[in-house]
Coordinates of C-alpha atoms and ligand atoms in Angstrom, one line a residue:
M1 CA 76.3 74.4 112.1
R2 CA 76.3 73.3 115.7
K3 CA 78.2 74.5 118.1
K4 CA 80.4 72.1 120.1
H5 CA 81.5 74.5 122.8
L6 CA 82.1 72.2 125.9
K7 CA 83.0 73.8 128.6
I8 CA 83.3 70.9 130.7
K9 CA 86.2 68.5 130.6
K10 CA 87.2 65.4 132.6
S11 CA 88.0 66.0 136.4
D12 CA 86.1 69.0 136.9
K13 CA 84.0 69.5 139.5
V14 CA 80.1 69.9 138.9
I15 CA 77.0 70.3 140.3
V16 CA 73.7 68.4 139.1
L17 CA 71.0 71.3 138.3
A18 CA 68.5 69.4 137.5
G19 CA 66.9 65.3 138.0
K20 CA 66.9 63.3 140.9
E21 CA 70.5 64.0 141.7
V22 CA 69.7 68.0 142.0
G23 CA 72.2 69.8 144.0
K24 CA 74.6 67.1 144.0
I25 CA 78.3 67.7 143.5
G26 CA 80.7 65.1 141.9
T27 CA 83.8 64.9 139.7
V28 CA 83.3 64.2 135.9
L29 CA 84.8 61.1 134.8
K30 CA 83.7 61.3 131.0
V31 CA 82.4 63.3 128.8
D32 CA 80.9 62.5 125.7
S33 CA 80.7 65.5 123.2
E34 CA 78.9 63.5 120.4
K35 CA 75.9 62.8 123.1
G36 CA 76.2 66.3 125.1
R37 CA 76.6 63.8 128.3
V38 CA 78.7 63.4 131.2
V39 CA 79.4 60.6 133.5
V40 CA 79.9 62.2 137.1
E41 CA 81.5 60.0 139.9
K42 CA 78.6 58.4 142.2
L43 CA 76.1 60.3 140.7
N44 CA 72.8 59.0 138.8
M45 CA 73.9 55.1 139.9
I46 CA 72.0 52.7 138.0
K47 CA 71.6 49.2 138.6
R48 CA 72.6 47.0 135.4
H49 CA 71.9 43.3 135.6
S50 CA 75.0 41.1 134.7
K51 CA 74.6 37.9 132.5
P52 CA 75.4 34.7 134.5
S53 CA 78.8 33.7 133.9
A54 CA 79.8 30.4 133.1
K55 CA 82.2 30.2 136.2
T56 CA 80.0 31.0 138.6
G57 CA 76.3 30.2 137.1
Q58 CA 74.7 33.2 138.3
G59 CA 74.2 36.9 137.2
G60 CA 74.7 39.8 139.7
I61 CA 73.3 43.8 139.8
V62 CA 76.2 45.8 139.3
E63 CA 75.8 49.6 140.1
K64 CA 77.4 52.1 137.1
E65 CA 77.4 55.9 136.8
G66 CA 74.6 56.5 134.2
P67 CA 75.2 59.7 131.8
L68 CA 73.9 63.2 132.5
N69 CA 72.9 65.8 130.0
I70 CA 75.4 68.3 129.9
S71 CA 72.9 71.0 130.0
N72 CA 72.0 69.9 133.5
V73 CA 75.2 70.3 135.3
M74 CA 77.3 73.6 136.1
I75 CA 80.7 73.6 136.4
V76 CA 81.8 74.3 140.3
C77 CA 85.0 77.0 140.7
D78 CA 87.8 74.8 142.9
K79 CA 88.6 78.1 144.1
C80 CA 85.3 80.0 145.4
T81 CA 83.3 76.7 145.4
E82 CA 80.8 78.4 143.6
P83 CA 78.6 76.8 140.3
T84 CA 80.0 79.7 137.9
R85 CA 79.9 80.2 134.3
V86 CA 83.1 79.7 132.3
G87 CA 85.2 82.5 130.5
K88 CA 87.9 82.2 128.6
R89 CA 91.3 84.6 129.0
V90 CA 94.1 84.2 126.7
L91 CA 97.5 84.6 128.2
E92 CA 100.4 86.6 126.8
D93 CA 102.0 83.2 125.3
G94 CA 98.6 82.6 122.8
S95 CA 97.3 79.8 124.9
K96 CA 93.4 80.0 126.3
V97 CA 92.5 79.1 129.6
R98 CA 89.4 78.8 131.1
I99 CA 88.5 81.3 134.2
C100 CA 85.8 81.1 136.7
R101 CA 83.2 84.1 135.8
K102 CA 82.7 84.5 139.7
C103 CA 86.3 85.3 141.0
G104 CA 88.5 85.6 137.7
E105 CA 90.7 82.4 138.8
P106 CA 91.9 80.0 136.0
M107 CA 90.3 76.8 135.9
D108 CA 92.5 74.5 134.5
R109 CA 95.5 73.2 136.3
Ligands
ZN1 ZN1 85.7 80.8 141.2

């Protein structure tokens, strides 16, 4: 059985650990749990050629965020602003929250 334990969620802040954007921080726009990829705002921009449209008769180049491998990013804590591992805490009502392993603060708003 493959573990699908995704700790990164949309609108989390992440830091890039590998590749050309290493060290940069951005906000997660999209998580693709099937492929294990995330799309991070303004990071890993790729150029795409758009087809010429019937109206203007010309194509163009659009820049778009490319997906990053989820193992190449690490979540950044809002509270202590450190890249951190994510822990879990079960609240009194039985619900689970993600917590920062560095400062112990909950990461879910
Ligand atoms: Zn923290």
